[in-house]
Amino acid sequence: MDDKAVLDFLLQALAGESGEPLYRRLEDAIKAAIGAARVRRGAVIPSERRLCEALGISRVTVRKAIDGLVSDGFLDRRQGAKTIVSSRLEKSLATMTSFSEDMRSRGLEPGCVWISRDISRPSPAEMMALGISGSEKVVRLRRLRTADDTPIAIEIATLPARFVPDPQAIRASLYEYLEAHGALPVRALQRMQAKPASDEERRLLGTPEDASLLIMERRCFLADGQIVEFTQTKYRGDVYDFVIELMR
């Protein structure tokens, strides 16, 4: 989208009365433009001078709003006085959301490329994680997850086969499938670690040779305590940040 369309969007977002300081309103308007995909990640936003002229607000107000957005990770400053929409993604560790929900909340279109989906006997690690015996079958789903067609993560989800009798019926979102079949998890336990990417992982994600992965392991539970899912998601460390809010 060109600068004029972005500026028109911001003008409309700033219209009307509000008790909020003007720089806060401008921050919210720019966030809304990013969330609505009016400006894409990695795109250059209009210059401070153009924002001042088009919106009729002072340079101090514009700079304060941009400083706040840079501090919060929404924008990045580049050489040559350019400010771009940050290409990094954040995931909160305080809420249980799916990959698709995370991407849509940021104005990105989630997608997946299926690597494999099969039904087999569980490994010892899967038996322990899911609390099942070796005689019970599991569905194992391996996918490359994308945002606006950019590879973001490799996801391996394992579920007792009783919850997913036909893995071919799953579309892009596993959680949408589980919700439709009355098996959407309500709580989860997760742990995180970092490790270097393998050759195959680098190829799938398009990362450099020295790339590291942020690996999230999650066990998901139904309301009655049954474990419905064990997932290992391997995120690109160069584009993904994990964020958690701490309170005293």
mmCIF file of C-alpha atoms in Angstrom:
data_model
loop_
_atom_site.group_PDB
_atom_site.id
_atom_site.type_symbol
_atom_site.label_atom_id
_atom_site.label_comp_id
_atom_site.label_asym_id
_atom_site.label_seq_id
_atom_site.Cartn_x
_atom_site.Cartn_y
_atom_site.Cartn_z
ATOM 1 C CA MET A 1 0.000 0.000 0.000
ATOM 2 C CA ASP A 2 1.313 3.483 -0.907
ATOM 3 C CA ASP A 3 1.967 6.296 1.543
ATOM 4 C CA LYS A 4 -1.228 8.141 0.647
ATOM 5 C CA ALA A 5 -3.427 5.171 1.489
ATOM 6 C CA VAL A 6 -1.575 4.675 4.798
ATOM 7 C CA LEU A 7 -1.908 8.360 5.681
ATOM 8 C CA ASP A 8 -5.629 8.314 4.827
ATOM 9 C CA PHE A 9 -6.075 5.314 7.134
ATOM 10 C CA LEU A 10 -4.231 7.102 9.956
ATOM 11 C CA LEU A 11 -6.282 10.276 9.480
ATOM 12 C CA GLN A 12 -9.491 8.319 9.762
ATOM 13 C CA ALA A 13 -8.233 6.462 12.849
ATOM 14 C CA LEU A 14 -7.319 9.748 14.543
ATOM 15 C CA ALA A 15 -10.658 11.413 13.781
ATOM 16 C CA GLY A 16 -12.994 12.180 16.670
ATOM 17 C CA GLU A 17 -12.507 13.114 20.280
ATOM 18 C CA SER A 18 -10.537 11.107 22.829
ATOM 19 C CA GLY A 19 -9.090 11.680 26.271
ATOM 20 C CA GLU A 20 -5.910 9.835 25.302
ATOM 21 C CA PRO A 21 -2.727 11.854 24.603
ATOM 22 C CA LEU A 22 -2.279 12.461 20.896
ATOM 23 C CA TYR A 23 0.963 10.472 20.681
ATOM 24 C CA ARG A 24 -0.827 7.455 22.216
ATOM 25 C CA ARG A 25 -3.621 7.775 19.682
ATOM 26 C CA LEU A 26 -1.063 7.873 16.891
ATOM 27 C CA GLU A 27 0.647 4.768 18.311
ATOM 28 C CA ASP A 28 -2.704 2.955 18.344
ATOM 29 C CA ALA A 29 -3.487 4.119 14.798
ATOM 30 C CA ILE A 30 -0.167 2.811 13.457
ATOM 31 C CA LYS A 31 -0.670 -0.488 15.333
ATOM 32 C CA ALA A 32 -4.128 -0.740 13.755
ATOM 33 C CA ALA A 33 -2.630 -0.127 10.313
ATOM 34 C CA ILE A 34 -0.141 -2.936 10.897
ATOM 35 C CA GLY A 35 -2.821 -5.269 12.279
ATOM 36 C CA ALA A 36 -5.092 -4.589 9.296
ATOM 37 C CA ALA A 37 -2.178 -5.227 6.897
ATOM 38 C CA ARG A 38 -2.321 -1.644 5.628
ATOM 39 C CA VAL A 39 1.451 -1.762 5.963
ATOM 40 C CA ARG A 40 3.258 -5.072 5.666
ATOM 41 C CA ARG A 41 6.111 -6.329 7.812
ATOM 42 C CA GLY A 42 9.408 -5.040 6.475
ATOM 43 C CA ALA A 43 7.702 -2.117 4.697
ATOM 44 C CA VAL A 44 8.877 1.472 5.176
ATOM 45 C CA ILE A 45 6.346 3.743 6.902
ATOM 46 C CA PRO A 46 5.901 7.386 5.844
ATOM 47 C CA SER A 47 8.656 9.702 7.100
ATOM 48 C CA GLU A 48 8.214 11.810 10.217
ATOM 49 C CA ARG A 49 7.973 14.912 8.037
ATOM 50 C CA ARG A 50 5.198 13.415 5.902
ATOM 51 C CA LEU A 51 3.322 12.233 8.988
ATOM 52 C CA CYS A 52 3.514 15.745 10.475
ATOM 53 C CA GLU A 53 2.311 17.424 7.301
ATOM 54 C CA ALA A 54 -0.457 14.951 6.450
ATOM 55 C CA LEU A 55 -1.826 14.515 9.969
ATOM 56 C CA GLY A 56 -1.363 18.093 11.122
ATOM 57 C CA ILE A 57 0.520 17.220 14.293
ATOM 58 C CA SER A 58 3.876 18.289 15.667
ATOM 59 C CA ARG A 59 7.222 16.595 15.012
ATOM 60 C CA VAL A 60 7.611 16.050 18.785
ATOM 61 C CA THR A 61 4.318 14.133 18.936
ATOM 62 C CA VAL A 62 5.162 12.000 15.895
ATOM 63 C CA ARG A 63 8.638 11.202 17.203
ATOM 64 C CA LYS A 64 7.294 10.261 20.642
ATOM 65 C CA ALA A 65 4.774 7.864 19.072
ATOM 66 C CA ILE A 66 7.416 6.270 16.843
ATOM 67 C CA ASP A 67 9.866 5.987 19.744
ATOM 68 C CA GLY A 68 7.205 4.112 21.707
ATOM 69 C CA LEU A 69 6.496 1.736 18.824
ATOM 70 C CA VAL A 70 10.210 1.072 18.330
ATOM 71 C CA SER A 71 10.570 0.363 22.057
ATOM 72 C CA ASP A 72 7.612 -2.055 21.944
ATOM 73 C CA GLY A 73 9.050 -3.892 18.922
ATOM 74 C CA PHE A 74 6.440 -2.829 16.335
ATOM 75 C CA LEU A 75 8.874 -0.661 14.345
ATOM 76 C CA ASP A 76 12.606 -0.741 13.575
ATOM 77 C CA ARG A 77 14.833 2.182 12.660
ATOM 78 C CA ARG A 78 17.230 1.679 9.743
ATOM 79 C CA GLN A 79 20.144 3.633 8.347
ATOM 80 C CA GLY A 80 19.118 6.461 6.064
ATOM 81 C CA ALA A 81 16.385 7.774 8.397
ATOM 82 C CA LYS A 82 13.992 4.986 7.388
ATOM 83 C CA THR A 83 11.569 3.396 9.828
ATOM 84 C CA ILE A 84 10.144 -0.006 8.902
ATOM 85 C CA VAL A 85 7.531 -2.333 10.319
ATOM 86 C CA SER A 86 9.386 -4.928 12.374
ATOM 87 C CA SER A 87 9.797 -8.312 10.718
ATOM 88 C CA ARG A 88 10.087 -10.075 14.064
ATOM 89 C CA LEU A 89 7.094 -11.844 15.565
ATOM 90 C CA GLU A 90 6.201 -12.088 19.242
ATOM 91 C CA LYS A 91 4.397 -14.907 21.004
ATOM 92 C CA SER A 92 3.053 -14.515 24.510
ATOM 93 C CA LEU A 93 3.780 -17.382 26.886
ATOM 94 C CA ALA A 94 0.883 -16.351 29.136
ATOM 95 C CA THR A 95 -1.968 -17.490 26.857
ATOM 96 C CA MET A 96 -2.719 -20.748 25.037
ATOM 97 C CA THR A 97 -3.255 -19.868 21.401
ATOM 98 C CA SER A 98 -2.745 -21.705 18.149
ATOM 99 C CA PHE A 99 -0.250 -20.685 15.482
ATOM 100 C CA SER A 100 -3.123 -19.573 13.238
ATOM 101 C CA GLU A 101 -4.584 -17.383 15.997
ATOM 102 C CA ASP A 102 -1.154 -15.833 16.670
ATOM 103 C CA MET A 103 -0.628 -14.929 13.025
ATOM 104 C CA ARG A 104 -4.127 -13.549 12.421
ATOM 105 C CA SER A 105 -3.853 -11.358 15.529
ATOM 106 C CA ARG A 106 -0.842 -9.702 13.829
ATOM 107 C CA GLY A 107 -2.568 -9.170 10.505
ATOM 108 C CA LEU A 108 -0.724 -12.063 8.845
ATOM 109 C CA GLU A 109 -2.224 -14.919 6.889
ATOM 110 C CA PRO A 110 -1.313 -18.281 8.459
ATOM 111 C CA GLY A 111 -0.604 -21.251 6.264
ATOM 112 C CA CYS A 112 0.877 -24.714 6.341
ATOM 113 C CA VAL A 113 2.724 -27.095 4.067
ATOM 114 C CA TRP A 114 2.101 -30.696 5.030
ATOM 115 C CA ILE A 115 5.261 -32.752 5.391
ATOM 116 C CA SER A 116 3.580 -35.932 6.626
ATOM 117 C CA ARG A 117 0.546 -37.191 8.564
ATOM 118 C CA ASP A 118 0.240 -40.794 9.596
ATOM 119 C CA ILE A 119 -1.130 -43.205 12.168
ATOM 120 C CA SER A 120 1.337 -45.454 13.996
ATOM 121 C CA ARG A 121 2.416 -46.824 17.361
ATOM 122 C CA PRO A 122 3.777 -44.224 19.803
ATOM 123 C CA SER A 123 7.434 -43.843 20.674
ATOM 124 C CA PRO A 124 8.422 -44.204 24.363
ATOM 125 C CA ALA A 125 8.677 -40.396 24.627
ATOM 126 C CA GLU A 126 5.198 -39.971 23.131
ATOM 127 C CA MET A 127 3.760 -42.631 25.449
ATOM 128 C CA MET A 128 5.099 -40.730 28.441
ATOM 129 C CA ALA A 129 3.996 -37.312 27.164
ATOM 130 C CA LEU A 130 0.464 -38.457 26.311
ATOM 131 C CA GLY A 131 0.011 -40.877 29.211
ATOM 132 C CA ILE A 132 -0.898 -43.803 26.948
ATOM 133 C CA SER A 133 0.223 -47.404 26.514
ATOM 134 C CA GLY A 134 2.231 -48.811 23.633
ATOM 135 C CA SER A 135 -0.821 -50.618 22.300
ATOM 136 C CA GLU A 136 -2.708 -47.377 21.572
ATOM 137 C CA LYS A 137 -2.218 -45.776 18.183
ATOM 138 C CA VAL A 138 -1.327 -42.118 17.659
ATOM 139 C CA VAL A 139 -1.711 -39.624 14.848
ATOM 140 C CA ARG A 140 1.514 -37.797 14.038
ATOM 141 C CA LEU A 141 1.231 -34.533 12.091
ATOM 142 C CA ARG A 142 4.325 -32.823 10.678
ATOM 143 C CA ARG A 143 3.880 -29.404 9.085
ATOM 144 C CA LEU A 144 5.828 -26.369 7.943
ATOM 145 C CA ARG A 145 3.990 -23.308 9.306
ATOM 146 C CA THR A 146 4.036 -20.064 7.324
ATOM 147 C CA ALA A 147 2.976 -16.433 7.755
ATOM 148 C CA ASP A 148 2.189 -14.575 4.526
ATOM 149 C CA ASP A 149 3.904 -17.510 2.771
ATOM 150 C CA THR A 150 7.135 -17.026 4.765
ATOM 151 C CA PRO A 151 8.352 -20.175 6.605
ATOM 152 C CA ILE A 152 8.214 -19.548 10.370
ATOM 153 C CA ALA A 153 8.236 -22.907 12.174
ATOM 154 C CA ILE A 154 8.245 -26.681 11.875
ATOM 155 C CA GLU A 155 5.491 -28.278 13.935
ATOM 156 C CA ILE A 156 5.200 -31.930 14.960
ATOM 157 C CA ALA A 157 1.913 -32.705 16.741
ATOM 158 C CA THR A 158 1.114 -36.123 18.183
ATOM 159 C CA LEU A 159 -2.403 -37.028 19.360
ATOM 160 C CA PRO A 160 -4.105 -40.253 20.467
ATOM 161 C CA ALA A 161 -5.799 -41.582 17.340
ATOM 162 C CA ARG A 162 -9.187 -41.669 19.088
ATOM 163 C CA PHE A 163 -9.279 -37.863 18.834
ATOM 164 C CA VAL A 164 -8.294 -37.784 15.139
ATOM 165 C CA PRO A 165 -9.524 -40.946 13.421
ATOM 166 C CA ASP A 166 -8.867 -39.455 9.960
ATOM 167 C CA PRO A 167 -5.798 -37.145 9.857
ATOM 168 C CA GLN A 168 -6.535 -36.327 6.196
ATOM 169 C CA ALA A 169 -9.628 -34.424 7.355
ATOM 170 C CA ILE A 170 -7.515 -31.732 9.056
ATOM 171 C CA ARG A 171 -7.155 -28.570 7.010
ATOM 172 C CA ALA A 172 -4.733 -25.775 7.918
ATOM 173 C CA SER A 173 -5.679 -25.476 11.620
ATOM 174 C CA LEU A 174 -5.557 -28.433 14.008
ATOM 175 C CA TYR A 175 -7.341 -26.440 16.740
ATOM 176 C CA GLU A 176 -10.260 -25.640 14.435
ATOM 177 C CA TYR A 177 -10.593 -29.377 13.785
ATOM 178 C CA LEU A 178 -10.433 -30.229 17.499
ATOM 179 C CA GLU A 179 -12.980 -27.543 18.365
ATOM 180 C CA ALA A 180 -15.385 -28.868 15.728
ATOM 181 C CA HIS A 181 -15.058 -32.359 17.233
ATOM 182 C CA GLY A 182 -15.455 -31.335 20.893
ATOM 183 C CA ALA A 183 -11.805 -31.909 21.808
ATOM 184 C CA LEU A 184 -10.370 -28.397 22.062
ATOM 185 C CA PRO A 185 -7.789 -28.237 24.905
ATOM 186 C CA VAL A 186 -8.423 -25.839 27.785
ATOM 187 C CA ARG A 187 -4.995 -25.776 29.439
ATOM 188 C CA ALA A 188 -1.403 -26.677 28.642
ATOM 189 C CA LEU A 189 2.023 -27.224 30.121
ATOM 190 C CA GLN A 190 4.945 -26.110 28.006
ATOM 191 C CA ARG A 191 8.700 -25.912 28.129
ATOM 192 C CA MET A 192 11.157 -24.099 25.915
ATOM 193 C CA GLN A 193 14.739 -24.666 24.830
ATOM 194 C CA ALA A 194 17.125 -23.570 22.087
ATOM 195 C CA LYS A 195 19.298 -25.687 19.806
ATOM 196 C CA PRO A 196 21.073 -25.419 16.440
ATOM 197 C CA ALA A 197 19.018 -26.248 13.341
ATOM 198 C CA SER A 198 19.735 -29.434 11.411
ATOM 199 C CA ASP A 199 20.455 -29.400 7.671
ATOM 200 C CA GLU A 200 16.869 -30.448 6.901
ATOM 201 C CA GLU A 201 15.417 -27.823 9.248
ATOM 202 C CA ARG A 202 17.542 -25.085 7.673
ATOM 203 C CA ARG A 203 16.383 -26.182 4.232
ATOM 204 C CA LEU A 204 12.706 -26.158 5.192
ATOM 205 C CA LEU A 205 12.866 -22.822 7.017
ATOM 206 C CA GLY A 206 15.322 -21.087 4.712
ATOM 207 C CA THR A 207 17.640 -20.054 7.553
ATOM 208 C CA PRO A 208 21.425 -19.433 7.431
ATOM 209 C CA GLU A 209 23.897 -22.148 8.452
ATOM 210 C CA ASP A 210 24.480 -20.778 11.949
ATOM 211 C CA ALA A 211 20.764 -20.413 12.725
ATOM 212 C CA SER A 212 19.329 -21.517 16.057
ATOM 213 C CA LEU A 213 15.794 -22.702 16.721
ATOM 214 C CA LEU A 214 13.514 -21.859 19.626
ATOM 215 C CA ILE A 215 11.775 -25.132 20.479
ATOM 216 C CA MET A 216 8.471 -25.173 22.349
ATOM 217 C CA GLU A 217 7.129 -28.462 23.717
ATOM 218 C CA ARG A 218 3.486 -28.379 24.783
ATOM 219 C CA ARG A 219 1.172 -30.931 26.421
ATOM 220 C CA CYS A 220 -2.499 -29.965 26.101
ATOM 221 C CA PHE A 221 -5.336 -31.126 28.334
ATOM 222 C CA LEU A 222 -9.105 -31.386 28.085
ATOM 223 C CA ALA A 223 -11.355 -30.209 30.911
ATOM 224 C CA ASP A 224 -11.571 -33.772 32.270
ATOM 225 C CA GLY A 225 -7.771 -34.078 32.484
ATOM 226 C CA GLN A 226 -7.197 -36.206 29.375
ATOM 227 C CA ILE A 227 -4.082 -35.307 27.393
ATOM 228 C CA VAL A 228 -5.213 -34.560 23.851
ATOM 229 C CA GLU A 229 -2.009 -33.314 22.236
ATOM 230 C CA PHE A 230 1.775 -33.315 22.524
ATOM 231 C CA THR A 231 3.402 -30.823 20.156
ATOM 232 C CA GLN A 232 6.972 -29.822 19.447
ATOM 233 C CA THR A 233 7.208 -26.566 17.497
ATOM 234 C CA LYS A 234 10.579 -25.404 16.185
ATOM 235 C CA TYR A 235 10.523 -21.641 15.573
ATOM 236 C CA ARG A 236 13.058 -19.629 13.583
ATOM 237 C CA GLY A 237 15.169 -17.828 16.167
ATOM 238 C CA ASP A 238 15.902 -14.973 13.760
ATOM 239 C CA VAL A 239 12.261 -13.849 13.430
ATOM 240 C CA TYR A 240 10.490 -15.030 16.583
ATOM 241 C CA ASP A 241 10.523 -13.637 20.143
ATOM 242 C CA PHE A 242 8.768 -15.157 23.153
ATOM 243 C CA VAL A 243 7.256 -12.670 25.576
ATOM 244 C CA ILE A 244 5.830 -13.152 29.057
ATOM 245 C CA GLU A 245 4.326 -10.559 31.375
ATOM 246 C CA LEU A 246 5.529 -10.717 34.973
ATOM 247 C CA MET A 247 3.632 -9.216 37.896
ATOM 248 C CA ARG A 248 4.704 -8.680 41.470
#
